[in-house]
PDB file of C-alpha atoms and ligand atoms in Angstrom:
ATOM      1  CA  MET A  28      16.898 -13.200  -7.566  1.00  0.00           C
ATOM      2  CA  SER A  29      17.423 -13.151 -11.337  1.00  0.00           C
ATOM      3  CA  ALA A  30      18.252  -9.877 -13.053  1.00  0.00           C
ATOM      4  CA  GLU A  31      15.347 -10.366 -15.488  1.00  0.00           C
ATOM      5  CA  GLN A  32      12.753  -9.144 -12.995  1.00  0.00           C
ATOM      6  CA  PRO A  33      10.784  -6.218 -14.404  1.00  0.00           C
ATOM      7  CA  VAL A  34      11.453  -2.969 -12.559  1.00  0.00           C
ATOM      8  CA  TYR A  35       8.412  -0.940 -11.570  1.00  0.00           C
ATOM      9  CA  ARG A  36       8.667   2.787 -10.889  1.00  0.00           C
ATOM     10  CA  SER A  37       6.795   3.101  -7.627  1.00  0.00           C
ATOM     11  CA  VAL A  38       5.466   5.338  -4.891  1.00  0.00           C
ATOM     12  CA  LEU A  39       4.777   3.581  -1.591  1.00  0.00           C
ATOM     13  CA  LEU A  40       1.834   4.662   0.560  1.00  0.00           C
ATOM     14  CA  LEU A  41       2.883   3.658   4.070  1.00  0.00           C
ATOM     15  CA  GLY A  42       0.752   4.176   7.158  1.00  0.00           C
ATOM     16  CA  PRO A  43      -1.120   2.380   9.933  1.00  0.00           C
ATOM     17  CA  PRO A  44      -4.478   0.657   9.387  1.00  0.00           C
ATOM     18  CA  GLY A  45      -7.137   3.264   8.636  1.00  0.00           C
ATOM     19  CA  SER A  46      -4.656   5.977   7.595  1.00  0.00           C
ATOM     20  CA  GLY A  47      -6.302   6.263   4.176  1.00  0.00           C
ATOM     21  CA  LYS A  48      -3.812   4.493   1.917  1.00  0.00           C
ATOM     22  CA  GLY A  49      -6.631   2.834  -0.007  1.00  0.00           C
ATOM     23  CA  THR A  50      -8.790   5.960  -0.242  1.00  0.00           C
ATOM     24  CA  GLN A  51      -5.919   8.125  -1.477  1.00  0.00           C
ATOM     25  CA  GLY A  52      -4.550   5.403  -3.767  1.00  0.00           C
ATOM     26  CA  LYS A  53      -7.942   4.975  -5.454  1.00  0.00           C
ATOM     27  CA  VAL A  54      -8.401   8.705  -6.008  1.00  0.00           C
ATOM     28  CA  LEU A  55      -4.884   9.179  -7.397  1.00  0.00           C
ATOM     29  CA  SER A  56      -5.224   6.194  -9.728  1.00  0.00           C
ATOM     30  CA  GLN A  57      -7.905   8.174 -11.571  1.00  0.00           C
ATOM     31  CA  MET A  58      -5.007  10.300 -12.849  1.00  0.00           C
ATOM     32  CA  PRO A  59      -3.374   9.135 -16.084  1.00  0.00           C
ATOM     33  CA  GLY A  60       0.044   7.644 -15.364  1.00  0.00           C
ATOM     34  CA  PHE A  61      -0.777   6.318 -11.885  1.00  0.00           C
ATOM     35  CA  VAL A  62      -1.915   2.793 -11.082  1.00  0.00           C
ATOM     36  CA  HIS A  63      -2.967   1.822  -7.550  1.00  0.00           C
ATOM     37  CA  VAL A  64      -2.119  -1.697  -6.383  1.00  0.00           C
ATOM     38  CA  SER A  65      -3.355  -2.724  -2.939  1.00  0.00           C
ATOM     39  CA  SER A  66      -2.069  -6.015  -1.584  1.00  0.00           C
ATOM     40  CA  GLY A  67      -5.081  -6.189   0.769  1.00  0.00           C
ATOM     41  CA  ASP A  68      -7.471  -5.965  -2.224  1.00  0.00           C
ATOM     42  CA  MET A  69      -5.350  -8.488  -4.088  1.00  0.00           C
ATOM     43  CA  PHE A  70      -5.793 -10.972  -1.225  1.00  0.00           C
ATOM     44  CA  ARG A  71      -9.480 -10.186  -0.670  1.00  0.00           C
ATOM     45  CA  ASN A  72     -10.186 -10.833  -4.374  1.00  0.00           C
ATOM     46  CA  LEU A  73      -8.876 -14.388  -4.125  1.00  0.00           C
ATOM     47  CA  ASP A  74     -11.434 -17.167  -4.319  1.00  0.00           C
ATOM     48  CA  HIS A  75     -12.065 -17.925  -0.620  1.00  0.00           C
ATOM     49  CA  GLN A  76     -12.343 -21.624  -1.412  1.00  0.00           C
ATOM     50  CA  SER A  77      -8.894 -21.793  -3.055  1.00  0.00           C
ATOM     51  CA  ASP A  78      -5.789 -22.822  -1.090  1.00  0.00           C
ATOM     52  CA  LEU A  79      -4.405 -19.282  -1.250  1.00  0.00           C
ATOM     53  CA  GLY A  80      -7.756 -17.743  -0.332  1.00  0.00           C
ATOM     54  CA  ARG A  81      -8.022 -19.997   2.704  1.00  0.00           C
ATOM     55  CA  LEU A  82      -4.440 -19.240   3.726  1.00  0.00           C
ATOM     56  CA  PHE A  83      -5.184 -15.510   3.515  1.00  0.00           C
ATOM     57  CA  LEU A  84      -8.316 -15.801   5.693  1.00  0.00           C
ATOM     58  CA  GLU A  85      -6.415 -17.864   8.235  1.00  0.00           C
ATOM     59  CA  TYR A  86      -3.824 -15.099   8.727  1.00  0.00           C
ATOM     60  CA  SER A  87      -5.943 -11.979   8.202  1.00  0.00           C
ATOM     61  CA  THR A  88      -8.671 -13.027  10.642  1.00  0.00           C
ATOM     62  CA  ARG A  89      -5.930 -13.204  13.289  1.00  0.00           C
ATOM     63  CA  GLY A  90      -4.606  -9.772  12.222  1.00  0.00           C
ATOM     64  CA  GLU A  91      -1.368 -11.356  11.057  1.00  0.00           C
ATOM     65  CA  LEU A  92       0.646 -10.998   7.881  1.00  0.00           C
ATOM     66  CA  VAL A  93       0.559 -13.655   5.208  1.00  0.00           C
ATOM     67  CA  PRO A  94       4.024 -15.294   4.884  1.00  0.00           C
ATOM     68  CA  ASP A  95       6.461 -13.298   2.741  1.00  0.00           C
ATOM     69  CA  ASP A  96       7.247 -15.896   0.082  1.00  0.00           C
ATOM     70  CA  VAL A  97       3.551 -16.430  -0.751  1.00  0.00           C
ATOM     71  CA  THR A  98       2.831 -12.694  -0.688  1.00  0.00           C
ATOM     72  CA  ILE A  99       5.687 -11.694  -2.965  1.00  0.00           C
ATOM     73  CA  ARG A 100       4.997 -14.531  -5.423  1.00  0.00           C
ATOM     74  CA  LEU A 101       1.310 -13.614  -5.620  1.00  0.00           C
ATOM     75  CA  TRP A 102       2.131  -9.929  -6.068  1.00  0.00           C
ATOM     76  CA  ARG A 103       4.558 -10.657  -8.923  1.00  0.00           C
ATOM     77  CA  HIS A 104       1.893 -12.717 -10.704  1.00  0.00           C
ATOM     78  CA  HIS A 105      -0.634  -9.986 -10.099  1.00  0.00           C
ATOM     79  CA  MET A 106       1.688  -7.382 -11.659  1.00  0.00           C
ATOM     80  CA  GLU A 107       2.439  -9.602 -14.650  1.00  0.00           C
ATOM     81  CA  ARG A 108      -1.286 -10.071 -15.241  1.00  0.00           C
ATOM     82  CA  MET A 109      -1.893  -6.323 -15.002  1.00  0.00           C
ATOM     83  CA  ALA A 110       0.911  -5.627 -17.487  1.00  0.00           C
ATOM     84  CA  LYS A 111      -0.354  -8.308 -19.910  1.00  0.00           C
ATOM     85  CA  SER A 112      -3.936  -7.077 -19.784  1.00  0.00           C
ATOM     86  CA  GLY A 113      -2.812  -3.498 -20.420  1.00  0.00           C
ATOM     87  CA  GLN A 114      -4.003  -2.227 -17.018  1.00  0.00           C
ATOM     88  CA  PHE A 115      -0.441  -1.245 -16.248  1.00  0.00           C
ATOM     89  CA  ASP A 116       2.192   0.067 -18.659  1.00  0.00           C
ATOM     90  CA  ILE A 117       5.651  -0.412 -17.197  1.00  0.00           C
ATOM     91  CA  LYS A 118       7.209   2.408 -19.251  1.00  0.00           C
ATOM     92  CA  ARG A 119       4.462   4.959 -18.785  1.00  0.00           C
ATOM     93  CA  ASP A 120       2.893   4.315 -15.392  1.00  0.00           C
ATOM     94  CA  VAL A 121       3.957   4.859 -11.794  1.00  0.00           C
ATOM     95  CA  LEU A 122       2.719   2.229  -9.338  1.00  0.00           C
ATOM     96  CA  LEU A 123       1.023   3.452  -6.183  1.00  0.00           C
ATOM     97  CA  LEU A 124       1.894   0.640  -3.813  1.00  0.00           C
ATOM     98  CA  ASP A 125      -0.484   0.158  -0.911  1.00  0.00           C
ATOM     99  CA  GLY A 126       0.202  -2.553   1.671  1.00  0.00           C
ATOM    100  CA  ILE A 127       3.366  -3.878   0.064  1.00  0.00           C
ATOM    101  CA  PRO A 128       6.242  -3.960   0.978  1.00  0.00           C
ATOM    102  CA  ARG A 129       4.900  -4.345   4.503  1.00  0.00           C
ATOM    103  CA  SER A 130       8.122  -5.250   6.284  1.00  0.00           C
ATOM    104  CA  ALA A 131      11.816  -4.527   5.841  1.00  0.00           C
ATOM    105  CA  HIS A 132      12.215  -8.120   4.667  1.00  0.00           C
ATOM    106  CA  GLN A 133       9.583  -7.659   1.943  1.00  0.00           C
ATOM    107  CA  ALA A 134      11.284  -4.385   0.926  1.00  0.00           C
ATOM    108  CA  GLU A 135      14.516  -6.335   0.564  1.00  0.00           C
ATOM    109  CA  MET A 136      12.796  -9.081  -1.464  1.00  0.00           C
ATOM    110  CA  LEU A 137      11.353  -6.450  -3.806  1.00  0.00           C
ATOM    111  CA  ALA A 138      14.524  -4.360  -4.108  1.00  0.00           C
ATOM    112  CA  ASP A 139      15.302  -5.608  -7.651  1.00  0.00           C
ATOM    113  CA  ASN A 140      11.670  -5.263  -8.695  1.00  0.00           C
ATOM    114  CA  VAL A 141      10.789  -1.830  -7.414  1.00  0.00           C
ATOM    115  CA  ASP A 142      12.416   1.502  -8.174  1.00  0.00           C
ATOM    116  CA  MET A 143      11.130   3.439  -5.163  1.00  0.00           C
ATOM    117  CA  LEU A 144      10.767   7.044  -6.329  1.00  0.00           C
ATOM    118  CA  LEU A 145       9.039   8.171  -3.147  1.00  0.00           C
ATOM    119  CA  LEU A 146       7.756   6.846   0.151  1.00  0.00           C
ATOM    120  CA  LEU A 147       4.675   8.735   1.330  1.00  0.00           C
ATOM    121  CA  HIS A 148       4.418   8.237   5.064  1.00  0.00           C
ATOM    122  CA  LEU A 149       0.797   8.713   6.174  1.00  0.00           C
ATOM    123  CA  GLN A 150       1.331   9.466   9.828  1.00  0.00           C
ATOM    124  CA  ALA A 151      -1.584   9.042  12.232  1.00  0.00           C
ATOM    125  CA  SER A 152      -2.215   8.139  15.848  1.00  0.00           C
ATOM    126  CA  GLN A 153      -3.804   4.830  16.772  1.00  0.00           C
ATOM    127  CA  GLU A 154      -6.742   6.459  18.641  1.00  0.00           C
ATOM    128  CA  ALA A 155      -7.719   8.581  15.633  1.00  0.00           C
ATOM    129  CA  MET A 156      -7.640   5.571  13.343  1.00  0.00           C
ATOM    130  CA  VAL A 157      -9.658   3.155  15.462  1.00  0.00           C
ATOM    131  CA  GLU A 158     -12.927   5.030  14.887  1.00  0.00           C
ATOM    132  CA  ARG A 159     -12.365   5.148  11.111  1.00  0.00           C
ATOM    133  CA  ILE A 160     -11.666   1.437  11.069  1.00  0.00           C
ATOM    134  CA  HIS A 161     -14.826   0.644  12.991  1.00  0.00           C
ATOM    135  CA  LYS A 162     -16.933   2.619  10.479  1.00  0.00           C
ATOM    136  CA  ARG A 163     -15.217   0.935   7.554  1.00  0.00           C
ATOM    137  CA  ALA A 164     -15.790  -2.514   9.038  1.00  0.00           C
ATOM    138  CA  LEU A 165     -19.536  -1.892   9.069  1.00  0.00           C
ATOM    139  CA  GLN A 166     -19.670  -0.203   5.644  1.00  0.00           C
ATOM    140  CA  GLU A 167     -17.469  -2.648   3.753  1.00  0.00           C
ATOM    141  CA  ASN A 168     -18.189  -5.797   5.747  1.00  0.00           C
ATOM    142  CA  ARG A 169     -14.491  -6.381   6.324  1.00  0.00           C
ATOM    143  CA  LEU A 170     -14.092  -9.468   8.488  1.00  0.00           C
ATOM    144  CA  ASP A 171     -10.583  -8.489   9.639  1.00  0.00           C
ATOM    145  CA  ASP A 172     -11.804  -5.139  11.022  1.00  0.00           C
ATOM    146  CA  ILE A 173     -14.842  -6.234  13.016  1.00  0.00           C
ATOM    147  CA  ASN A 174     -13.082  -7.759  16.024  1.00  0.00           C
ATOM    148  CA  PRO A 175     -11.366  -5.090  18.250  1.00  0.00           C
ATOM    149  CA  ASP A 176      -8.690  -7.583  19.351  1.00  0.00           C
ATOM    150  CA  VAL A 177      -7.779  -8.194  15.732  1.00  0.00           C
ATOM    151  CA  VAL A 178      -7.636  -4.443  15.050  1.00  0.00           C
ATOM    152  CA  ARG A 179      -5.277  -4.028  18.039  1.00  0.00           C
ATOM    153  CA  ARG A 180      -3.163  -6.885  16.735  1.00  0.00           C
ATOM    154  CA  ARG A 181      -2.910  -5.172  13.328  1.00  0.00           C
ATOM    155  CA  PHE A 182      -1.640  -1.975  14.945  1.00  0.00           C
ATOM    156  CA  GLN A 183       0.985  -3.972  16.833  1.00  0.00           C
ATOM    157  CA  GLU A 184       1.921  -5.669  13.575  1.00  0.00           C
ATOM    158  CA  TYR A 185       2.258  -2.238  11.931  1.00  0.00           C
ATOM    159  CA  GLU A 186       4.572  -0.924  14.652  1.00  0.00           C
ATOM    160  CA  ALA A 187       6.678  -4.078  14.828  1.00  0.00           C
ATOM    161  CA  ALA A 188       6.913  -5.124  11.171  1.00  0.00           C
ATOM    162  CA  THR A 189       5.821  -2.294   8.875  1.00  0.00           C
ATOM    163  CA  ALA A 190       7.154   0.904  10.472  1.00  0.00           C
ATOM    164  CA  PRO A 191      10.757  -0.416  10.000  1.00  0.00           C
ATOM    165  CA  VAL A 192      10.194  -0.109   6.222  1.00  0.00           C
ATOM    166  CA  LEU A 193      10.917   3.590   6.856  1.00  0.00           C
ATOM    167  CA  GLU A 194      14.472   2.622   7.805  1.00  0.00           C
ATOM    168  CA  PHE A 195      14.976   0.646   4.609  1.00  0.00           C
ATOM    169  CA  TYR A 196      14.700   3.551   2.153  1.00  0.00           C
ATOM    170  CA  PRO A 197      16.954   6.634   2.040  1.00  0.00           C
ATOM    171  CA  THR A 198      15.525   9.584   3.976  1.00  0.00           C
ATOM    172  CA  ASP A 199      15.624  11.846   0.904  1.00  0.00           C
ATOM    173  CA  LYS A 200      12.942   9.613  -0.665  1.00  0.00           C
ATOM    174  CA  ILE A 201      10.598   9.873   2.346  1.00  0.00           C
ATOM    175  CA  ARG A 202       7.952  12.546   2.901  1.00  0.00           C
ATOM    176  CA  THR A 203       5.476  12.575   5.786  1.00  0.00           C
ATOM    177  CA  VAL A 204       1.884  13.822   5.557  1.00  0.00           C
ATOM    178  CA  ASP A 205      -0.624  14.260   8.388  1.00  0.00           C
ATOM    179  CA  ALA A 206      -3.115  11.446   7.764  1.00  0.00           C
ATOM    180  CA  GLY A 207      -5.245  12.549  10.718  1.00  0.00           C
ATOM    181  CA  ALA A 208      -6.405  15.560   8.677  1.00  0.00           C
ATOM    182  CA  ALA A 209      -9.597  15.517   6.580  1.00  0.00           C
ATOM    183  CA  PRO A 210      -9.255  13.286   3.482  1.00  0.00           C
ATOM    184  CA  LEU A 211      -9.282  16.242   1.070  1.00  0.00           C
ATOM    185  CA  GLU A 212      -6.477  17.960   2.986  1.00  0.00           C
ATOM    186  CA  VAL A 213      -4.462  14.718   3.004  1.00  0.00           C
ATOM    187  CA  LEU A 214      -4.966  14.520  -0.764  1.00  0.00           C
ATOM    188  CA  ARG A 215      -3.784  18.128  -1.151  1.00  0.00           C
ATOM    189  CA  GLN A 216      -0.626  17.391   0.837  1.00  0.00           C
ATOM    190  CA  ILE A 217       0.037  14.251  -1.205  1.00  0.00           C
ATOM    191  CA  ILE A 218      -0.433  16.061  -4.515  1.00  0.00           C
ATOM    192  CA  GLU A 219       1.976  18.769  -3.374  1.00  0.00           C
ATOM    193  CA  VAL A 220       4.621  16.169  -2.493  1.00  0.00           C
ATOM    194  CA  LEU A 221       4.089  14.258  -5.765  1.00  0.00           C
ATOM    195  CA  GLN A 222       4.472  17.485  -7.709  1.00  0.00           C
ATOM    196  CA  VAL A 223       7.654  18.531  -5.943  1.00  0.00           C
ATOM    197  CA  MET A 224       9.256  15.079  -5.971  1.00  0.00           C
ATOM    198  CA  LEU A 225       8.092  13.627  -9.308  1.00  0.00           C
ATOM    199  CA  PHE A 226       7.014  16.510 -11.523  1.00  0.00           C
ATOM    200  CA  PRO A 227       8.858  19.665 -10.368  1.00  0.00           C
ATOM    201  CA  GLU A 228       8.475  21.152 -13.868  1.00  0.00           C
ATOM    202  CA  THR A 229       4.699  21.405 -13.325  1.00  0.00           C
ATOM    203  CA  LEU A 230       5.126  23.678 -10.299  1.00  0.00           C
ATOM    204  CA  GLN A 231       5.310  26.834 -12.428  1.00  0.00           C
ATOM    205  CA  HIS A 232       1.623  26.275 -13.201  1.00  0.00           C
ATOM    206  CA  SER A 233       0.603  26.600  -9.558  1.00  0.00           C
ATOM    207  CA  ILE A 234      -2.212  29.080  -9.071  1.00  0.00           C
ATOM    208  CA  ALA A 235      -2.014  31.777  -6.416  1.00  0.00           C
ATOM    209  CA  VAL A 236      -4.908  31.741  -3.964  1.00  0.00           C
TER     210      VAL A 236
HETATM  211  P1  ADP B 328      -4.947  -2.350   6.140  1.00  0.00           P
HETATM  212  O1  ADP B 328      -6.307  -2.044   6.635  1.00  0.00           O
HETATM  213  O2  ADP B 328      -3.916  -2.496   7.200  1.00  0.00           O
HETATM  214  O3  ADP B 328      -4.533  -1.455   5.047  1.00  0.00           O
HETATM  215  P2  ADP B 328      -4.865  -4.436   4.160  1.00  0.00           P
HETATM  216  O4  ADP B 328      -6.175  -4.355   3.474  1.00  0.00           O
HETATM  217  O5  ADP B 328      -3.691  -3.829   3.493  1.00  0.00           O
HETATM  218  O6  ADP B 328      -5.045  -3.842   5.611  1.00  0.00           O
HETATM  219  O7  ADP B 328      -4.505  -5.965   4.474  1.00  0.00           O
HETATM  220  C1  ADP B 328      -5.414  -6.874   5.062  1.00  0.00           C
HETATM  221  C2  ADP B 328      -4.679  -8.157   5.418  1.00  0.00           C
HETATM  222  O8  ADP B 328      -4.075  -8.721   4.237  1.00  0.00           O
HETATM  223  C3  ADP B 328      -3.517  -7.999   6.381  1.00  0.00           C
HETATM  224  O9  ADP B 328      -3.922  -8.004   7.727  1.00  0.00           O
HETATM  225  C4  ADP B 328      -2.653  -9.224   6.037  1.00  0.00           C
HETATM  226  O10 ADP B 328      -3.150 -10.405   6.622  1.00  0.00           O
HETATM  227  C5  ADP B 328      -2.824  -9.322   4.539  1.00  0.00           C
HETATM  228  N1  ADP B 328      -1.762  -8.577   3.810  1.00  0.00           N
HETATM  229  C6  ADP B 328      -1.932  -7.476   3.022  1.00  0.00           C
HETATM  230  N2  ADP B 328      -0.753  -7.073   2.503  1.00  0.00           N
HETATM  231  C7  ADP B 328       0.190  -7.920   2.977  1.00  0.00           C
HETATM  232  C8  ADP B 328       1.603  -8.038   2.811  1.00  0.00           C
HETATM  233  N3  ADP B 328       2.298  -7.178   2.056  1.00  0.00           N
HETATM  234  N4  ADP B 328       2.233  -9.052   3.448  1.00  0.00           N
HETATM  235  C9  ADP B 328       1.587  -9.929   4.190  1.00  0.00           C
HETATM  236  N5  ADP B 328       0.252  -9.884   4.410  1.00  0.00           N
HETATM  237  C10 ADP B 328      -0.456  -8.896   3.804  1.00  0.00           C
END
């Protein structure tokens, strides 16, 4: 890859389907200096009639990953558009990556593009997540979540392809939070980790309770 790739300071939210990456990413992106980018949303926002939109539906309805070259190319375009439109400021903002990189190979492809400041591992058991996913499927009309076989397939995909992303980054950049806890508690844990890892100077302002 050429050396001219822009380098994005990033925090990766990594966890199985339903672990709350999207929920937490959206909340945190309300904070100045954080921008949430979900590859799942990026794909879902494609025109379903376009070639890329059709390709996405073909894979996602089977619970499979879209091929790496297409995914990475689309993501790079997406980031360039966000930077151009002012939604993302490369100097000021930290990217909250959700859903990408989703395999060790994608992590490798993005190595020159992403300065990984922190990997937040949202750890959760499959059983606890299945119920959440079922609710979400009904609330958000997500085609990929409605079929239980597809949901199972996505968990297998997570274990086989995505969990190895944890091996790609140095352990001192990885912190694990309990994603099975209530969403507010997960948020509290994440904020604590972000403070310690990214903004240690703000810790002196902690309030005693
Ligand atoms: P999840 O509920 O697991 O967070 P997402 O919304 O992130 O699901 O992704 C939905 C679908 O979009 C995936 O099943 C996959 O087909 C596709 N997808 C999302 N991100 C990627 C990626 N980084 N690489 C390949 N496919 C992806």
